[in-house]
Short mmCIF file of C-alpha atoms and ligand atoms in Angstrom, two decimals:
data_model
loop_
_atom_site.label_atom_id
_atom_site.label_comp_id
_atom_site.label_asym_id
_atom_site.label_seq_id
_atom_site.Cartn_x
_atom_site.Cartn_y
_atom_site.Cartn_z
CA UNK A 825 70.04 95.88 196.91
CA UNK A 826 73.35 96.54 197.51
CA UNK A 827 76.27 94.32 197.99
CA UNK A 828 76.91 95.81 201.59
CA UNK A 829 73.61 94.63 203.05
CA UNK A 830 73.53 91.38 201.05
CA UNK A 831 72.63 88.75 203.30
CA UNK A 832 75.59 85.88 203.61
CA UNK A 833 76.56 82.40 205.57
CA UNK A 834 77.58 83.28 208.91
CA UNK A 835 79.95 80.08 209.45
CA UNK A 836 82.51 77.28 207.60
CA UNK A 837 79.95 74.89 208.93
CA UNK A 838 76.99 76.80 207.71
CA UNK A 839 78.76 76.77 204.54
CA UNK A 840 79.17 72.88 204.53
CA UNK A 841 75.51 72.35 205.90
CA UNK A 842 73.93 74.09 202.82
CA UNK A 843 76.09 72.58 200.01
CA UNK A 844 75.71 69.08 201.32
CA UNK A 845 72.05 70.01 202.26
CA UNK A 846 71.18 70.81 198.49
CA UNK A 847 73.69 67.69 197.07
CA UNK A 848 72.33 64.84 199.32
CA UNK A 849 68.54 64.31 198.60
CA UNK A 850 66.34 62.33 197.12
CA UNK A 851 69.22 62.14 194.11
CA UNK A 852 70.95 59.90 196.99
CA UNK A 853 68.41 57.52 198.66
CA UNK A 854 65.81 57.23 195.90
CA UNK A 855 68.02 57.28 192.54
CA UNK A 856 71.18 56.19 193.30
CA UNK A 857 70.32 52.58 195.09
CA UNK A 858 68.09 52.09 192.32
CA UNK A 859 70.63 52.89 189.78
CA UNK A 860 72.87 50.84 191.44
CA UNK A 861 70.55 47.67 191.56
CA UNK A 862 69.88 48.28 187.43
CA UNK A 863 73.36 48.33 186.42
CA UNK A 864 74.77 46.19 188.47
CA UNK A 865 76.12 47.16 191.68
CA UNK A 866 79.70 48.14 192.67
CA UNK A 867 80.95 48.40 188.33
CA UNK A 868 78.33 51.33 188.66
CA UNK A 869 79.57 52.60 191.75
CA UNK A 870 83.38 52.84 190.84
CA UNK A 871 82.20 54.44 187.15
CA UNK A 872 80.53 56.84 189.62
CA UNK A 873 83.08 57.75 191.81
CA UNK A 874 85.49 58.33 188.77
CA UNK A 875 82.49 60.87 187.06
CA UNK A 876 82.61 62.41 190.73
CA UNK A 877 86.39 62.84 191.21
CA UNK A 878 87.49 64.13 187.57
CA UNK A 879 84.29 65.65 186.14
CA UNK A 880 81.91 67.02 188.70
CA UNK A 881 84.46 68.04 191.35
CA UNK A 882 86.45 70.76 188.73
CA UNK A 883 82.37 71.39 187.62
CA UNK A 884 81.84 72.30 191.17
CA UNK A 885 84.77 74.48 191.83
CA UNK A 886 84.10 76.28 188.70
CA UNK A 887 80.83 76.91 189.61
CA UNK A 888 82.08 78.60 193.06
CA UNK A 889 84.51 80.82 191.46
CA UNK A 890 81.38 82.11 189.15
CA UNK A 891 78.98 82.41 192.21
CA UNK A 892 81.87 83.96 194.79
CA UNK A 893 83.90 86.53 191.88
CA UNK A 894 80.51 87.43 190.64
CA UNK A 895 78.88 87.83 194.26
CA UNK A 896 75.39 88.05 193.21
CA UNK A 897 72.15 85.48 191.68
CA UNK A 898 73.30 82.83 188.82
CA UNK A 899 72.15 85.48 186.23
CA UNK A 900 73.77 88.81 188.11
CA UNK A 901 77.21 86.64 188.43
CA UNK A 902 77.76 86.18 184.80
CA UNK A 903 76.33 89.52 183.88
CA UNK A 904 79.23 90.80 186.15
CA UNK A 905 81.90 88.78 184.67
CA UNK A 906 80.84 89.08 180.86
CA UNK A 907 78.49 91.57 180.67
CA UNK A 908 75.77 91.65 177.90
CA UNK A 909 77.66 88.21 176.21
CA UNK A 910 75.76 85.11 175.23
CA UNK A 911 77.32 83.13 178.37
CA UNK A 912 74.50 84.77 180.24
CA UNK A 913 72.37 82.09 179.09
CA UNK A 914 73.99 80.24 181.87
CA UNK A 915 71.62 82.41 184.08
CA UNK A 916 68.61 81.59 182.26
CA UNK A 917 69.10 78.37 182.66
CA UNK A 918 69.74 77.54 185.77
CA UNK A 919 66.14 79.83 186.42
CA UNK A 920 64.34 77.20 183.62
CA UNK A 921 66.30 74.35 185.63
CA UNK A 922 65.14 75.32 188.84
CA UNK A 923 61.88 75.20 187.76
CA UNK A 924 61.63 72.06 185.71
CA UNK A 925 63.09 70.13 188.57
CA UNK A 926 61.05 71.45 191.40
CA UNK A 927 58.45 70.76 189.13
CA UNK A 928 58.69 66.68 189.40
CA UNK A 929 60.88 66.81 193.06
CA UNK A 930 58.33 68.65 195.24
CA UNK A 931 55.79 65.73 193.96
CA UNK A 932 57.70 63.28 195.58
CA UNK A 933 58.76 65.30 198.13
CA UNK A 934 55.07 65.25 198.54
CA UNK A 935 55.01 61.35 198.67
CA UNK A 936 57.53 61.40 201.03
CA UNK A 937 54.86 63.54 203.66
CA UNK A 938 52.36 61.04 202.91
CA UNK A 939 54.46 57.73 203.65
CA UNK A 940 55.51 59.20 206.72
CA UNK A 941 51.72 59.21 207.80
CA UNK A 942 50.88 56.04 206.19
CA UNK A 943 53.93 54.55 208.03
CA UNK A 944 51.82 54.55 211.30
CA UNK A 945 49.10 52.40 209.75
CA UNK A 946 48.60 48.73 209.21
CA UNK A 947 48.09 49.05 205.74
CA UNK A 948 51.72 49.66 204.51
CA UNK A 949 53.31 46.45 206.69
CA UNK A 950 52.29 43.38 204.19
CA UNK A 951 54.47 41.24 202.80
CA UNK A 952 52.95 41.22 199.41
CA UNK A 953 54.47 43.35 196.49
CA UNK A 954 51.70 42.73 194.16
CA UNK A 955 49.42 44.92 197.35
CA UNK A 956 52.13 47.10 197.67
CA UNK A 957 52.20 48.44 193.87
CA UNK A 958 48.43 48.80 193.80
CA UNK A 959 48.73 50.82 197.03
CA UNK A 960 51.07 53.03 195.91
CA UNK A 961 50.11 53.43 192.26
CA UNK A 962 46.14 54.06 193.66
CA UNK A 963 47.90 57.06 195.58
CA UNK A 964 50.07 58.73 193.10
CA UNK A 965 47.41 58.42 190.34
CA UNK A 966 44.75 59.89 192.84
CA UNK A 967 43.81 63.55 192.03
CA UNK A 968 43.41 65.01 195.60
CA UNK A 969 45.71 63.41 198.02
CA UNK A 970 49.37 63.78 196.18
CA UNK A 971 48.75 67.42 195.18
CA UNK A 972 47.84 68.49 198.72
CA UNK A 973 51.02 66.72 199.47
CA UNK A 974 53.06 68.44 197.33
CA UNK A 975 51.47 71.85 197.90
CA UNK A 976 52.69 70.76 202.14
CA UNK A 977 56.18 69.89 200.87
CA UNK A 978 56.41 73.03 199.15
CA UNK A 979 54.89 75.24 201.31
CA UNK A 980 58.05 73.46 204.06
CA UNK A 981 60.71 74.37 202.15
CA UNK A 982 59.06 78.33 201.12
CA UNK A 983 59.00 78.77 204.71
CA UNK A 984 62.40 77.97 205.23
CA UNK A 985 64.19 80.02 202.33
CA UNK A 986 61.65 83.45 202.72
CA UNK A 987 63.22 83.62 206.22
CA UNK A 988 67.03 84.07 204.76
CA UNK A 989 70.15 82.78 203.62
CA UNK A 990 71.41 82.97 207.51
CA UNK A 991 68.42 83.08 209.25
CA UNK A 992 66.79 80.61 206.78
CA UNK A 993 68.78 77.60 204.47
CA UNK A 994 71.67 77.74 207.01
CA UNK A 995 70.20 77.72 210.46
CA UNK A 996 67.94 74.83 209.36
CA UNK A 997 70.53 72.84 207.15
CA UNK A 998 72.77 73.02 210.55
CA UNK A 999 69.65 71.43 212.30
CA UNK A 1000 68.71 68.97 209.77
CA UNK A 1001 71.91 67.96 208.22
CA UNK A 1002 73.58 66.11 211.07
CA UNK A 1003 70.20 64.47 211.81
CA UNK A 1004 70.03 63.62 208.77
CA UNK A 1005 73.47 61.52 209.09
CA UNK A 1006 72.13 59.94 212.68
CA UNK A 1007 69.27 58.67 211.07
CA UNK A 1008 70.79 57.09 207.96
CA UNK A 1009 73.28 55.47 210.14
CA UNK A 1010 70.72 54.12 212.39
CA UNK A 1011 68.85 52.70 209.42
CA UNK A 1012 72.64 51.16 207.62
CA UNK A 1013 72.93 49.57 210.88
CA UNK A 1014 69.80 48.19 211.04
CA UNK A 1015 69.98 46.79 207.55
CA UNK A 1016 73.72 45.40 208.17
CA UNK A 1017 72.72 43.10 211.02
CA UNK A 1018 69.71 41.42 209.27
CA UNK A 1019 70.43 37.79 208.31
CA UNK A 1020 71.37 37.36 204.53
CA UNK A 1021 72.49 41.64 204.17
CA UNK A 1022 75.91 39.80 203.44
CA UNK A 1023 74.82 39.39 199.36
CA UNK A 1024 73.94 42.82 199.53
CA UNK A 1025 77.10 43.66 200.69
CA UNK A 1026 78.89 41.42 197.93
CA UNK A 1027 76.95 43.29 195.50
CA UNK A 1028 77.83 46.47 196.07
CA UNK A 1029 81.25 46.49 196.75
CA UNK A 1030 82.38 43.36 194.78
CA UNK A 1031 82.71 44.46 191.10
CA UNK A 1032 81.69 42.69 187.71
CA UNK A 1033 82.50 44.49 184.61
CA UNK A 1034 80.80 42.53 182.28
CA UNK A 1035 77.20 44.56 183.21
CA UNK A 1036 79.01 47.84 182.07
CA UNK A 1037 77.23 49.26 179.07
CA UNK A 1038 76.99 52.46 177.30
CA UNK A 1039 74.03 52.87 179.04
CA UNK A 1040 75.50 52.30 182.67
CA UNK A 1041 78.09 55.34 181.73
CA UNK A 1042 75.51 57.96 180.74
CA UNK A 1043 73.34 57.00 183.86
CA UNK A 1044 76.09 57.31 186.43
CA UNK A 1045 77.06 60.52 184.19
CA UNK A 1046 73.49 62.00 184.38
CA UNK A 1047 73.39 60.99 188.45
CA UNK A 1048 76.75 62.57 189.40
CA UNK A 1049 75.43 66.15 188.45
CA UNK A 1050 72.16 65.45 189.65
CA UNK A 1051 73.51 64.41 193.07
CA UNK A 1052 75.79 67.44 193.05
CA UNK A 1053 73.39 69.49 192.19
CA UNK A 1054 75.38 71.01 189.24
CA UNK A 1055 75.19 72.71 186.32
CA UNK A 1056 71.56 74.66 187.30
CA UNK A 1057 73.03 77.61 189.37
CA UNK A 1058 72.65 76.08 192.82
CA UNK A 1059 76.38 76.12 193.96
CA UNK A 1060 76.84 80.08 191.99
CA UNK A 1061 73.99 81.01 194.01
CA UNK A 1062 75.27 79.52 197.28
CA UNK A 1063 78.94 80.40 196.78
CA UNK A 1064 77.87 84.11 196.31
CA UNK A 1065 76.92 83.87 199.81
CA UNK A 1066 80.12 82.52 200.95
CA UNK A 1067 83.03 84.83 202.64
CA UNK A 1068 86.33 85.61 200.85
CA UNK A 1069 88.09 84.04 203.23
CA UNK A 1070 86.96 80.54 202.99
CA UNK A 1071 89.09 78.08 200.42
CA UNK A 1072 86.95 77.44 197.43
CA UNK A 1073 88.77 74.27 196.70
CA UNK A 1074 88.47 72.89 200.01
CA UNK A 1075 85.02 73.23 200.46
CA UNK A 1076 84.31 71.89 196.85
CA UNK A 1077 86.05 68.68 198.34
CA UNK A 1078 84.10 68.16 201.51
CA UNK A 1079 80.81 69.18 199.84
CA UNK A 1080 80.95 66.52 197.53
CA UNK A 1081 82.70 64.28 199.68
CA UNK A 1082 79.87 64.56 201.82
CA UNK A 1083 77.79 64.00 198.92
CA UNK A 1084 79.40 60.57 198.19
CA UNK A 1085 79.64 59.03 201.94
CA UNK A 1086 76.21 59.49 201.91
CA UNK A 1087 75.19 57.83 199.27
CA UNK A 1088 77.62 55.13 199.68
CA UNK A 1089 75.35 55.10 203.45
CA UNK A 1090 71.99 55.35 201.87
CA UNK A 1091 73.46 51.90 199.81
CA UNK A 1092 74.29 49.90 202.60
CA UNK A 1093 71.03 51.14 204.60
CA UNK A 1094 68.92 49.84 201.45
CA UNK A 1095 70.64 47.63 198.91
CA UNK A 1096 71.58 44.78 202.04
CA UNK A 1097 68.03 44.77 203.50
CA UNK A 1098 66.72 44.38 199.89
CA UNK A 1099 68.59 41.33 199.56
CA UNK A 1100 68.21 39.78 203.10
CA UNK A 1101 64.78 39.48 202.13
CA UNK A 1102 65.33 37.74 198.30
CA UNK A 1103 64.22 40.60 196.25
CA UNK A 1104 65.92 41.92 193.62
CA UNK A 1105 67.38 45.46 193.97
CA UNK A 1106 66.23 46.35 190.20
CA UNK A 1107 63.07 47.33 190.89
CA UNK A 1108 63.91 51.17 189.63
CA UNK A 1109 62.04 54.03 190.96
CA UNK A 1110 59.08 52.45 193.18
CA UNK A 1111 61.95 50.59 194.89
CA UNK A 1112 61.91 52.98 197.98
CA UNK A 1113 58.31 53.13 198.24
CA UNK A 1114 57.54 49.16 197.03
CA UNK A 1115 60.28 47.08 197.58
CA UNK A 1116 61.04 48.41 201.00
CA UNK A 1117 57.74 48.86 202.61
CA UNK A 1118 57.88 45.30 202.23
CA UNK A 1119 61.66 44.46 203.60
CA UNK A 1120 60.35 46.72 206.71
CA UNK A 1121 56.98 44.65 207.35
CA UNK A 1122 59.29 41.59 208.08
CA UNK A 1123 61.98 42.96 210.32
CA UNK A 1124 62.22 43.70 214.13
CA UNK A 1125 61.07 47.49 214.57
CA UNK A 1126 60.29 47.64 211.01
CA UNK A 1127 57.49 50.13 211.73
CA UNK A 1128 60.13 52.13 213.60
CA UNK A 1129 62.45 52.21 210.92
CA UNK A 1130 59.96 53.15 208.31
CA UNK A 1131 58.65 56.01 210.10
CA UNK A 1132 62.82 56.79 210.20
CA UNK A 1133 63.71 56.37 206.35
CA UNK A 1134 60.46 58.59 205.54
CA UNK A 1135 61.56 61.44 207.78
CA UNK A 1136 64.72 60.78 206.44
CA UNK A 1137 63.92 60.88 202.89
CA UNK A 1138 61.51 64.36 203.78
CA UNK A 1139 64.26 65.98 205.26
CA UNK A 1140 67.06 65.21 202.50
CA UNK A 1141 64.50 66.21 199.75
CA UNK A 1142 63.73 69.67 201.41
CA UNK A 1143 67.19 71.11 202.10
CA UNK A 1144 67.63 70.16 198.11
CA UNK A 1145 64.35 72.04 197.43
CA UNK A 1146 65.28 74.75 199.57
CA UNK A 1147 68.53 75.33 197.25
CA UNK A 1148 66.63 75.48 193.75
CA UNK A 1149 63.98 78.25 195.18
CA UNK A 1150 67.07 79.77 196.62
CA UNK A 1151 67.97 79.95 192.84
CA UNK A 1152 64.88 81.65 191.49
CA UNK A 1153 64.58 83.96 194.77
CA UNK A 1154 68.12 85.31 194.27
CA UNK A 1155 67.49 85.85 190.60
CA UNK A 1156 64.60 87.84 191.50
CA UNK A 1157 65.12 89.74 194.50
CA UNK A 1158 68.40 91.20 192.50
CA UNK A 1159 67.68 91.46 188.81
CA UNK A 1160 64.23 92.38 189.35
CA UNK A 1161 64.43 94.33 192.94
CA UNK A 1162 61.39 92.25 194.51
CA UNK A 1163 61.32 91.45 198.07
CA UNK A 1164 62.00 88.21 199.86
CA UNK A 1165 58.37 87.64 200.61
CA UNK A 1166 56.76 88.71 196.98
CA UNK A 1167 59.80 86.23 195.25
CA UNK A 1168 59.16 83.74 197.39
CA UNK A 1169 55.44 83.21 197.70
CA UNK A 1170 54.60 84.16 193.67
CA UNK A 1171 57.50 80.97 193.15
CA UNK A 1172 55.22 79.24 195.50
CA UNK A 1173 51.75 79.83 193.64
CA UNK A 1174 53.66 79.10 189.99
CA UNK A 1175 55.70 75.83 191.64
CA UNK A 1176 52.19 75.07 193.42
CA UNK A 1177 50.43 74.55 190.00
CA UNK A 1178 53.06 73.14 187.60
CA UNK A 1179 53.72 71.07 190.28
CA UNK A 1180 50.02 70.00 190.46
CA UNK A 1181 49.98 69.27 186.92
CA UNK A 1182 52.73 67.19 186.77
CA UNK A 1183 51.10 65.20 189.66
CA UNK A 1184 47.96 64.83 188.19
CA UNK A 1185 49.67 63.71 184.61
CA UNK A 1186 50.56 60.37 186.41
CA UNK A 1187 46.90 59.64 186.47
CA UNK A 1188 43.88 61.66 187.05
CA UNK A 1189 44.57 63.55 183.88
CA UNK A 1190 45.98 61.15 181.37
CA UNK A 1191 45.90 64.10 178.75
CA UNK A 1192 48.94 65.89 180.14
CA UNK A 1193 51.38 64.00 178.15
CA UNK A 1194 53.54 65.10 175.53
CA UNK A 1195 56.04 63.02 173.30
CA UNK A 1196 54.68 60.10 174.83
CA UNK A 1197 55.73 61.08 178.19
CA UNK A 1198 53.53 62.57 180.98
CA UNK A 1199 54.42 65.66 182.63
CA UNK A 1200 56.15 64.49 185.27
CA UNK A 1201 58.88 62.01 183.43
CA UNK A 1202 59.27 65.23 180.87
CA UNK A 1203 60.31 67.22 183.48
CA UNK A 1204 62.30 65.16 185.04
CA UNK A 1205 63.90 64.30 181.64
CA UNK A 1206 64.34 67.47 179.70
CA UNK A 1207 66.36 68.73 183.08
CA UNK A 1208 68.33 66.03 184.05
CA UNK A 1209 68.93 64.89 180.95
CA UNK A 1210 69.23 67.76 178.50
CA UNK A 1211 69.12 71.20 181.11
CA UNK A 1212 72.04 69.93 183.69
CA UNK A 1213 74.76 68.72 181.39
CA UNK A 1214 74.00 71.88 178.99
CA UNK A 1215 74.33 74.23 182.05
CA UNK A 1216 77.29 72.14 183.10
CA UNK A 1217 79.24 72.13 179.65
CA UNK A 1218 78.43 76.37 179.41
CA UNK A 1219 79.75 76.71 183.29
CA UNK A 1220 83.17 75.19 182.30
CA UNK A 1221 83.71 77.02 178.96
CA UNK A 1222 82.87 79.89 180.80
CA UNK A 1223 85.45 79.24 183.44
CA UNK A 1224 87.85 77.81 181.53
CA UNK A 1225 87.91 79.85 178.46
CA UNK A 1226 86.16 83.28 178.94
CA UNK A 1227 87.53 84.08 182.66
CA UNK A 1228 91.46 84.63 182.02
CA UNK A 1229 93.76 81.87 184.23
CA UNK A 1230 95.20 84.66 185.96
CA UNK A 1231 91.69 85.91 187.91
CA UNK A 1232 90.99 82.33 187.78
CA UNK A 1233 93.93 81.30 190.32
CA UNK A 1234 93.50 84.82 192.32
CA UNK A 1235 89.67 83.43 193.32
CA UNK A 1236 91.10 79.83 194.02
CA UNK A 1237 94.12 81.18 195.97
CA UNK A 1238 91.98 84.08 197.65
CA UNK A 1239 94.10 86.73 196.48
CA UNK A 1240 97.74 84.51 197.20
CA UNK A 1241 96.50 84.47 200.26
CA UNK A 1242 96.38 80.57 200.85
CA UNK A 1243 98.12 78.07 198.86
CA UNK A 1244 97.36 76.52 195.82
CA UNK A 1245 99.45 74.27 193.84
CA UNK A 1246 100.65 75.39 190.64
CA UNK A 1247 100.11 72.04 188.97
CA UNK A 1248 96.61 71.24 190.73
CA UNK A 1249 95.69 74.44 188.66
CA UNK A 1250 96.87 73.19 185.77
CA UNK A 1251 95.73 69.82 186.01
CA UNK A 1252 92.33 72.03 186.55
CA UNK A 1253 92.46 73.96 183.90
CA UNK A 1254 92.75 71.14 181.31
CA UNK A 1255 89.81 69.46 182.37
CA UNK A 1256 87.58 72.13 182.47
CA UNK A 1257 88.98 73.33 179.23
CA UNK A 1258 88.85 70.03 177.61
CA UNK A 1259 88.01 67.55 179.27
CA UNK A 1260 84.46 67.79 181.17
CA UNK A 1261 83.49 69.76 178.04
CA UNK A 1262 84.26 66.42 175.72
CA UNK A 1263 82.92 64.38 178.39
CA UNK A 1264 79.62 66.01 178.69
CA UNK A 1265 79.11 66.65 174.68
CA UNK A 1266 79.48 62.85 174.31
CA UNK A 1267 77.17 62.39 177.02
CA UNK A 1268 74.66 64.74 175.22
CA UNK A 1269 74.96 63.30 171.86
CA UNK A 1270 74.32 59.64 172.97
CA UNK A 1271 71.30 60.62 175.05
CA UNK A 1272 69.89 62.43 171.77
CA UNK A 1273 70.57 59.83 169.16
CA UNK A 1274 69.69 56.54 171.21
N1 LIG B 234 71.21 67.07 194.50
C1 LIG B 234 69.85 66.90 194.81
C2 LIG B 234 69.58 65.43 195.12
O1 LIG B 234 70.45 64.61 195.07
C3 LIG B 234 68.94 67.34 193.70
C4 LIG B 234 69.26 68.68 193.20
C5 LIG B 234 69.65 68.83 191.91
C6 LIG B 234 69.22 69.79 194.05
C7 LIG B 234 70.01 70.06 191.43
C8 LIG B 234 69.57 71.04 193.57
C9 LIG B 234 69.97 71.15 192.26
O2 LIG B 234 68.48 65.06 195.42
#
């Protein structure tokens, strides 16, 4: 294909829509409130807005110069910019990445489907945790009913990225997305005026250091690329789709500012309602489908706002899935000439059944584990915890050291066509030349020796 007819946002917005479509998902209203609740509220949050601001923000604009300079699939970028080197392992990652995520995310994208549905029964409304847990650990441990769930979720977001980059991700991110901010409002509010959300309020925005660990610094590490969706290839695929005209840095800003409103959002529409009620925000994963099924069957309209969060969380989790098969598509509609339709649907039938496998590892088939884990906490670990920061680290060597500063500021200034500040550049330059590089080895090495 050639880069005349290569298919590209049509908009700014449409721009905007897609990166904050792929960074706010399930990273955002199922990790981070539970993160928040295990390491103790608003110390976590401030740790997390510093990773966001100095790290992950130059990580993002790196990865835009890549996708943008490089105009083509995470792969075709780098082989543009340093052909036949080693850095093109960058590409192959962020493929692997892709994978490994989508593996574990379209489960619970699945569960997601399936709460929505159960949402309009009885069943879900009791005020009984100890009910709750066996209902939701009889369903994901079931063989039939979470794989057909995934295979739905899936099939959702296929749909949506075989039809385009314009016609496709960006006309339905700039339907979803600002729904997507309606509803969570709605919910915050709901959660604000119940009795007692006060405490919740405390927690999150009143610090205590003394709960900071070592531990609480690699987790809000590990979520602020997760959340951003960096160091996998998602933002060089997207930015190759983005016009010359449009200021990198600018949108890099918005993107994850978006990113970070809502999740502060997604807090105060979870962590307050949690607490109205007495429970303790710490109850880690199941706490969106445990702990709040049962904050919900003892408010005003709590059926209501279930039926809300679910959609909510559904359509959060598939503009984030649409952006990792947007990865794999890319790589193989360029580097391998396939069409939209034969990328897309063989990514379907290989997603379909790893993704079934790593559902059934959480119970029907007990054999699927390896090291101890089953399949679905090994994906989830191996790319969060060892794929993203690896692909991170590469993406700002690459930038920093193998691009030379001079094409560097020509992509950030479009050519000296808009401004940008001499020492902003510089201040950019030494952390992604240092700085994030330090930051994420560090990161590594404690996750591998603890
Ligand atoms: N950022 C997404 C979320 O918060 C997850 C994601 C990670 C999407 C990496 C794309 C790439 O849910």
């Amino acid at each position: 294909m050639s880069n005349l007819d290569r298919d590209s946002f049509s908009s700014r917005f449409g721009v905007l829509v897609a990166v904050a479509g792929s960074a706010v998902g399930l990273g955002n209203l199922w990790r981070f409130p539970y993160l928040v609740g295990n390491n103790g509220g608003a110390a976590f949050i401030i740790i997390y807005l510093l990773f966001v601001i100095v790290l992950c923000l130059p990580i993002m604009v790196s990865e835009f110069v890549i996708g943008r300079r490089g105009r083509a699939n995470s792969f075709g970028a780098i082989e543009k910019l340093a052909p036949r080197s080693g850095w093109l392992s960058i590409g192959v990652i962020s493929v692997v990445a892709s994978f490994t995520i989508m593996a574990f995310y379209s489960v619970v994208g699945g569960w997601t489907i399936y709460y929505i549905f159960k949402s309009f029964s009885n069943t879900l409304f009791v005020n009984d945790s100890q009910n709750l847990t066996l209902q939701f650990s009889a369903f994901i441990e079931s063989p039939y009913l979470p794989t057909l769930s995934h295979l739905l979720f899936l099939a959702l977001s296929s749909l949506i990225v075989v039809a385009g980059v314009k016609n496709g991700i960006e006309k339905y991110s700039k339907l979803l997305m600002p729904l997507l901010f309606l509803l969570v409002v709605i919910v915050a509010i709901r959660s604000l005026t119940l009795e007692g959300s006060a405490k919740g309020v405390e927690f999150l925005f009143r610090p205590d250091f003394s709960k900071v660990t070592g531990k609480t610094l690699l987790d809000a590490l590990g979520q602020a690329f997760f959340s951003l969706s960096l160091g996998m290839g998602c933002m060089i695929t997207y930015s190759s789709y983005v016009k010359k005209e449009e200021n990198l840095f600018k949108i890099s800003i918005m993107g994850a500012g978006a990113d970070t409103i809502f999740a502060l959002i997604a807090g105060l529409a979870i962590v307050p309602a949690v607490f109205a009620f007495g429970i303790s925000p710490s109850e880690g994963p199941s706490l969106v489908f445990i702990t709040l099924p049962q904050v919900f069957a003892q408010i005003p309209f709590g059926r209501v706002i279930s039926i809300l969060f679910f959609i909510i969380l559904l359509i959060a989790a598939v503009t984030s899935a649409i952006s990792l098969i947007e990865v794999v598509t890319a790589f193989l509609t360029e580097e391998l000439n396939w069409s939209r339709k034969k990328a897309v649907a063989t990514i379907f039938v290989a997603l379909g059944f790893i993704g079934a496998l790593s559902s059934l590892s959480m119970g029907a088939l007990p054999s699927l584990t390896i090291f101890g884990k089953n399949l679905f906490d090994l994906f989830d670990f191996i790319s969060s915890n060892i794929l993203l920061p690896l692909g991170g680290a590469l993406v700002v060597l690459f930038v920093g050291w193998r691009l030379n500063g001079a094409e560097l500021y020509d992509e950030l200034s479009n050519g000296a066509t808009i401004k940008f500040d001499r020492r902003l550049f510089r201040v950019f330059l030494f952390v992604i030349k240092y700085v994030a590089p330090l930051a994420i080895l560090i990161v590594l090495l404690a996750n591998f020796l603890a």
